[in-house]
Amino acid sequence: MSTFDNNSDDRKCQKLIAQLPRNSWHERSYAYWADKQLHASGIWWRPLSTAVLGTAAAAMSVFLKVGFRKVVTEDLHKLTDVLEDDARNQPVITVANHQSTVDDPVIWGVMPARMRWNPDYSRWTLGARELLYMNPLMNGFFALGQTIPTVRGDGIYQLAVEIGLQKLRDNKWVHVFPEARVNQESELLRFKWGVSRMIMESERIPIVIPMYLSGMSKVLPLRQRVP
């Protein structure tokens, strides 16, 4: 039987954060927000995070209504019922194929309006650092938007996966695109091992909900910059 030491895991994250370079304003900002993301605490964190997440979800809802010819969702209640279950004592992991760079946040525009302004009903997700965390302003925006910066090629023991595990210990919802890059072909790519590690090392057995996206490759083809 596996045993878990939350203090040890927290120290591991803090050690990785302490090792981050701080030679420039951008690097100091990145390290600051990585530390704040770890526990997502402080009297200012929740209202600011709520504002970012709620505004983004509301905007994506409008985008889906006016910018798409047709939007079809199936069995969304299987996710919302789990998230809204007050008796739930397990984390939630959703996994999906990755058809475009705007899959997240666009797909979350389908979430019910009652859930948009509550960070507890919003996903934590792993996103490519080189695409999202490009300057201090974007660092703060995506950190508050519950997007954990992932460094491609750093493996499954990098800071992003450790923070993801911390969120699972807190019974949060973590969303992962396990293909780890946009794939607009019909066949799925081999899943990266990071999601496997999070499932295997979660303190409590997570509820895993698979998702499949279709049509997002037409919204933003790889060689196109805007939808």
mmCIF file of C-alpha atoms in Angstrom:
data_model
loop_
_atom_site.group_PDB
_atom_site.id
_atom_site.type_symbol
_atom_site.label_atom_id
_atom_site.label_comp_id
_atom_site.label_asym_id
_atom_site.label_seq_id
_atom_site.Cartn_x
_atom_site.Cartn_y
_atom_site.Cartn_z
ATOM 1 C CA MET A 1 0.000 0.000 0.000
ATOM 2 C CA SER A 2 1.320 3.433 -0.921
ATOM 3 C CA THR A 3 1.687 6.085 1.743
ATOM 4 C CA PHE A 4 1.600 9.819 1.222
ATOM 5 C CA ASP A 5 3.390 12.562 3.128
ATOM 6 C CA ASN A 6 1.757 15.864 2.250
ATOM 7 C CA ASN A 7 4.478 17.867 3.988
ATOM 8 C CA SER A 8 7.174 16.042 2.037
ATOM 9 C CA ASP A 9 5.327 16.594 -1.241
ATOM 10 C CA ASP A 10 4.887 20.272 -0.418
ATOM 11 C CA ARG A 11 8.588 20.604 0.361
ATOM 12 C CA LYS A 12 9.398 18.966 -2.974
ATOM 13 C CA CYS A 13 7.346 21.606 -4.788
ATOM 14 C CA GLN A 14 8.897 24.405 -2.767
ATOM 15 C CA LYS A 15 12.370 23.090 -3.572
ATOM 16 C CA LEU A 16 11.602 23.059 -7.301
ATOM 17 C CA ILE A 17 10.214 26.590 -7.084
ATOM 18 C CA ALA A 18 13.311 27.750 -5.177
ATOM 19 C CA GLN A 19 15.474 26.408 -8.018
ATOM 20 C CA LEU A 20 13.739 28.545 -10.640
ATOM 21 C CA PRO A 21 16.008 31.281 -12.069
ATOM 22 C CA ARG A 22 15.340 34.867 -11.009
ATOM 23 C CA ASN A 23 17.752 36.823 -13.174
ATOM 24 C CA SER A 24 15.170 38.984 -14.926
ATOM 25 C CA TRP A 25 11.861 40.608 -14.083
ATOM 26 C CA HIS A 26 10.080 38.010 -16.220
ATOM 27 C CA GLU A 27 11.795 35.110 -14.413
ATOM 28 C CA ARG A 28 11.053 36.616 -10.995
ATOM 29 C CA SER A 29 7.420 37.054 -11.984
ATOM 30 C CA TYR A 30 7.231 33.458 -13.206
ATOM 31 C CA ALA A 31 8.685 32.111 -9.941
ATOM 32 C CA TYR A 32 6.332 34.325 -7.895
ATOM 33 C CA TRP A 33 3.212 33.035 -9.637
ATOM 34 C CA ALA A 34 4.409 29.418 -9.486
ATOM 35 C CA ASP A 35 4.647 29.787 -5.719
ATOM 36 C CA LYS A 36 1.199 31.408 -5.505
ATOM 37 C CA GLN A 37 -0.356 28.691 -7.656
ATOM 38 C CA LEU A 38 0.864 25.945 -5.382
ATOM 39 C CA HIS A 39 -1.645 26.735 -2.644
ATOM 40 C CA ALA A 40 -3.859 29.327 -4.383
ATOM 41 C CA SER A 41 -4.344 31.075 -1.061
ATOM 42 C CA GLY A 42 -4.426 34.626 0.217
ATOM 43 C CA ILE A 43 -7.340 37.014 0.609
ATOM 44 C CA TRP A 44 -6.794 38.403 -2.890
ATOM 45 C CA TRP A 45 -6.302 35.142 -4.799
ATOM 46 C CA ARG A 46 -9.891 33.881 -4.908
ATOM 47 C CA PRO A 47 -11.594 37.136 -6.034
ATOM 48 C CA LEU A 48 -8.979 37.747 -8.733
ATOM 49 C CA SER A 49 -9.061 34.133 -9.890
ATOM 50 C CA THR A 50 -12.864 34.219 -9.907
ATOM 51 C CA ALA A 51 -12.794 37.329 -12.087
ATOM 52 C CA VAL A 52 -10.391 35.786 -14.623
ATOM 53 C CA LEU A 53 -12.111 32.405 -14.777
ATOM 54 C CA GLY A 54 -15.654 33.769 -14.820
ATOM 55 C CA THR A 55 -14.938 36.390 -17.457
ATOM 56 C CA ALA A 56 -13.155 33.874 -19.685
ATOM 57 C CA ALA A 57 -15.945 31.295 -19.374
ATOM 58 C CA ALA A 58 -18.648 33.889 -20.069
ATOM 59 C CA ALA A 59 -16.743 35.183 -23.098
ATOM 60 C CA MET A 60 -16.297 31.659 -24.442
ATOM 61 C CA SER A 61 -20.025 30.982 -23.978
ATOM 62 C CA VAL A 62 -20.813 34.012 -26.121
ATOM 63 C CA PHE A 63 -18.174 32.957 -28.655
ATOM 64 C CA LEU A 64 -19.747 29.510 -28.986
ATOM 65 C CA LYS A 65 -23.189 31.020 -29.529
ATOM 66 C CA VAL A 66 -22.278 33.648 -32.113
ATOM 67 C CA GLY A 67 -19.163 32.203 -33.732
ATOM 68 C CA PHE A 68 -20.097 28.554 -34.258
ATOM 69 C CA ARG A 69 -22.646 27.157 -36.662
ATOM 70 C CA LYS A 70 -23.547 24.351 -34.289
ATOM 71 C CA VAL A 71 -22.373 23.180 -30.868
ATOM 72 C CA VAL A 72 -23.241 19.706 -29.625
ATOM 73 C CA THR A 73 -22.376 18.366 -26.183
ATOM 74 C CA GLU A 74 -23.142 14.881 -24.974
ATOM 75 C CA ASP A 75 -23.360 13.742 -21.357
ATOM 76 C CA LEU A 76 -22.060 17.015 -19.903
ATOM 77 C CA HIS A 77 -24.026 16.179 -16.770
ATOM 78 C CA LYS A 78 -21.581 13.358 -16.021
ATOM 79 C CA LEU A 79 -18.974 16.017 -15.345
ATOM 80 C CA THR A 80 -21.151 18.674 -13.725
ATOM 81 C CA ASP A 81 -22.868 16.172 -11.415
ATOM 82 C CA VAL A 82 -19.490 15.023 -10.106
ATOM 83 C CA LEU A 83 -18.187 18.567 -9.621
ATOM 84 C CA GLU A 84 -21.327 19.679 -7.787
ATOM 85 C CA ASP A 85 -21.504 16.619 -5.537
ATOM 86 C CA ASP A 86 -20.996 17.999 -2.026
ATOM 87 C CA ALA A 87 -20.230 14.488 -0.750
ATOM 88 C CA ARG A 88 -17.358 13.940 -3.185
ATOM 89 C CA ASN A 89 -14.069 13.187 -1.450
ATOM 90 C CA GLN A 90 -12.025 12.417 -4.546
ATOM 91 C CA PRO A 91 -10.194 14.545 -7.075
ATOM 92 C CA VAL A 92 -11.356 14.684 -10.689
ATOM 93 C CA ILE A 93 -9.198 14.232 -13.774
ATOM 94 C CA THR A 94 -10.546 14.869 -17.249
ATOM 95 C CA VAL A 95 -8.548 13.892 -20.328
ATOM 96 C CA ALA A 96 -9.241 14.969 -23.897
ATOM 97 C CA ASN A 97 -7.757 14.889 -27.364
ATOM 98 C CA HIS A 98 -6.134 18.140 -28.457
ATOM 99 C CA GLN A 99 -7.366 19.477 -31.798
ATOM 100 C CA SER A 100 -6.408 23.149 -31.637
ATOM 101 C CA THR A 101 -4.522 25.687 -29.553
ATOM 102 C CA VAL A 102 -7.848 27.218 -28.488
ATOM 103 C CA ASP A 103 -9.450 24.002 -27.209
ATOM 104 C CA ASP A 104 -8.920 25.453 -23.771
ATOM 105 C CA PRO A 105 -10.593 27.847 -22.959
ATOM 106 C CA VAL A 106 -13.192 27.586 -25.777
ATOM 107 C CA ILE A 107 -14.609 24.199 -24.770
ATOM 108 C CA TRP A 108 -15.424 25.410 -21.257
ATOM 109 C CA GLY A 109 -17.941 27.831 -22.711
ATOM 110 C CA VAL A 110 -20.406 24.923 -22.573
ATOM 111 C CA MET A 111 -20.313 24.834 -18.775
ATOM 112 C CA PRO A 112 -23.536 26.010 -17.064
ATOM 113 C CA ALA A 113 -23.663 29.680 -16.110
ATOM 114 C CA ARG A 114 -24.145 28.784 -12.428
ATOM 115 C CA MET A 115 -20.662 27.238 -12.358
ATOM 116 C CA ARG A 116 -18.640 29.907 -14.165
ATOM 117 C CA TRP A 117 -17.920 32.208 -11.260
ATOM 118 C CA ASN A 118 -16.835 29.573 -8.753
ATOM 119 C CA PRO A 119 -13.155 28.493 -8.987
ATOM 120 C CA ASP A 120 -14.060 25.220 -7.265
ATOM 121 C CA TYR A 121 -15.976 24.267 -10.413
ATOM 122 C CA SER A 122 -13.199 25.341 -12.757
ATOM 123 C CA ARG A 123 -10.440 23.105 -14.020
ATOM 124 C CA TRP A 124 -6.768 23.346 -13.283
ATOM 125 C CA THR A 125 -4.942 22.501 -16.475
ATOM 126 C CA LEU A 126 -1.412 22.044 -17.741
ATOM 127 C CA GLY A 127 -0.427 24.460 -20.516
ATOM 128 C CA ALA A 128 2.747 25.011 -22.522
ATOM 129 C CA ARG A 129 4.923 27.566 -20.740
ATOM 130 C CA GLU A 130 6.533 28.865 -23.938
ATOM 131 C CA LEU A 131 3.124 29.746 -25.410
ATOM 132 C CA LEU A 132 1.376 31.166 -22.349
ATOM 133 C CA TYR A 133 3.880 32.489 -19.820
ATOM 134 C CA MET A 134 5.595 34.978 -22.110
ATOM 135 C CA ASN A 135 5.721 38.107 -19.948
ATOM 136 C CA PRO A 136 4.799 39.229 -16.397
ATOM 137 C CA LEU A 137 1.247 40.253 -17.373
ATOM 138 C CA MET A 138 0.523 36.926 -19.052
ATOM 139 C CA ASN A 139 2.144 35.111 -16.126
ATOM 140 C CA GLY A 140 -0.388 36.601 -13.735
ATOM 141 C CA PHE A 141 -3.352 36.121 -16.056
ATOM 142 C CA PHE A 142 -2.743 32.445 -16.738
ATOM 143 C CA ALA A 143 -1.751 31.698 -13.144
ATOM 144 C CA LEU A 144 -5.022 33.182 -11.888
ATOM 145 C CA GLY A 145 -6.765 31.314 -14.700
ATOM 146 C CA GLN A 146 -5.594 28.062 -13.121
ATOM 147 C CA THR A 147 -3.257 27.126 -15.969
ATOM 148 C CA ILE A 148 -0.116 25.398 -14.711
ATOM 149 C CA PRO A 149 2.963 26.115 -16.875
ATOM 150 C CA THR A 150 4.431 22.957 -18.365
ATOM 151 C CA VAL A 151 7.910 22.755 -19.859
ATOM 152 C CA ARG A 152 7.979 20.349 -22.767
ATOM 153 C CA GLY A 153 10.808 17.875 -22.475
ATOM 154 C CA ASP A 154 11.252 18.251 -18.699
ATOM 155 C CA GLY A 155 9.589 14.906 -18.025
ATOM 156 C CA ILE A 156 7.024 13.667 -15.551
ATOM 157 C CA TYR A 157 8.811 14.863 -12.402
ATOM 158 C CA GLN A 158 8.779 18.522 -13.329
ATOM 159 C CA LEU A 159 7.144 21.275 -11.272
ATOM 160 C CA ALA A 160 3.929 21.301 -13.339
ATOM 161 C CA VAL A 161 3.157 17.670 -12.539
ATOM 162 C CA GLU A 162 4.010 18.214 -8.869
ATOM 163 C CA ILE A 163 1.579 21.143 -8.690
ATOM 164 C CA GLY A 164 -1.006 19.023 -10.498
ATOM 165 C CA LEU A 165 -0.591 16.346 -7.834
ATOM 166 C CA GLN A 166 -0.995 19.006 -5.145
ATOM 167 C CA LYS A 167 -4.323 20.017 -6.682
ATOM 168 C CA LEU A 168 -5.429 16.385 -6.704
ATOM 169 C CA ARG A 169 -4.525 16.114 -3.017
ATOM 170 C CA ASP A 170 -6.871 19.053 -2.503
ATOM 171 C CA ASN A 171 -9.646 17.198 -4.388
ATOM 172 C CA LYS A 172 -9.574 19.681 -7.250
ATOM 173 C CA TRP A 173 -10.422 19.109 -10.897
ATOM 174 C CA VAL A 174 -7.383 18.772 -13.184
ATOM 175 C CA HIS A 175 -7.774 18.679 -16.951
ATOM 176 C CA VAL A 176 -5.036 17.230 -19.162
ATOM 177 C CA PHE A 177 -4.424 16.977 -22.880
ATOM 178 C CA PRO A 178 -2.275 13.833 -22.675
ATOM 179 C CA GLU A 179 -1.204 13.969 -26.315
ATOM 180 C CA ALA A 180 0.811 17.009 -25.152
ATOM 181 C CA ARG A 181 0.506 18.823 -28.466
ATOM 182 C CA VAL A 182 -2.094 19.731 -31.061
ATOM 183 C CA ASN A 183 -3.024 16.749 -33.212
ATOM 184 C CA GLN A 184 -5.421 17.312 -36.102
ATOM 185 C CA GLU A 185 -5.109 13.805 -37.513
ATOM 186 C CA SER A 186 -7.809 11.171 -37.081
ATOM 187 C CA GLU A 187 -5.684 8.905 -34.888
ATOM 188 C CA LEU A 188 -4.699 9.833 -31.353
ATOM 189 C CA LEU A 189 -1.043 10.242 -30.479
ATOM 190 C CA ARG A 190 0.568 8.166 -27.759
ATOM 191 C CA PHE A 191 -0.352 9.651 -24.393
ATOM 192 C CA LYS A 192 2.462 11.132 -22.333
ATOM 193 C CA TRP A 193 3.163 9.627 -18.950
ATOM 194 C CA GLY A 194 2.459 12.702 -16.842
ATOM 195 C CA VAL A 195 -1.254 11.973 -16.599
ATOM 196 C CA SER A 196 -0.469 8.352 -15.661
ATOM 197 C CA ARG A 197 1.740 9.534 -12.823
ATOM 198 C CA MET A 198 -0.967 11.856 -11.521
ATOM 199 C CA ILE A 199 -3.522 9.054 -11.555
ATOM 200 C CA MET A 200 -1.169 6.536 -9.928
ATOM 201 C CA GLU A 201 0.235 8.871 -7.270
ATOM 202 C CA SER A 202 -2.950 10.679 -6.331
ATOM 203 C CA GLU A 203 -3.566 10.345 -2.597
ATOM 204 C CA ARG A 204 -7.167 9.339 -3.248
ATOM 205 C CA ILE A 205 -8.287 7.404 -6.308
ATOM 206 C CA PRO A 206 -9.352 10.098 -8.779
ATOM 207 C CA ILE A 207 -12.544 10.103 -10.786
ATOM 208 C CA VAL A 208 -11.299 9.966 -14.375
ATOM 209 C CA ILE A 209 -13.632 11.304 -17.061
ATOM 210 C CA PRO A 210 -12.552 10.956 -20.707
ATOM 211 C CA MET A 211 -13.682 13.544 -23.246
ATOM 212 C CA TYR A 212 -13.514 13.616 -27.027
ATOM 213 C CA LEU A 213 -13.460 16.821 -29.054
ATOM 214 C CA SER A 214 -14.539 16.927 -32.679
ATOM 215 C CA GLY A 215 -14.514 19.860 -35.088
ATOM 216 C CA MET A 216 -12.095 22.096 -33.178
ATOM 217 C CA SER A 217 -9.469 21.530 -35.868
ATOM 218 C CA LYS A 218 -11.740 23.475 -38.245
ATOM 219 C CA VAL A 219 -11.950 26.362 -35.808
ATOM 220 C CA LEU A 220 -8.204 26.927 -35.850
ATOM 221 C CA PRO A 221 -6.184 24.873 -38.352
ATOM 222 C CA LEU A 222 -2.502 24.616 -37.510
ATOM 223 C CA ARG A 223 -1.343 27.163 -40.114
ATOM 224 C CA GLN A 224 -4.032 29.671 -39.165
ATOM 225 C CA ARG A 225 -3.381 32.276 -36.466
ATOM 226 C CA VAL A 226 -6.925 33.389 -35.610
ATOM 227 C CA PRO A 227 -10.216 31.447 -35.570
#
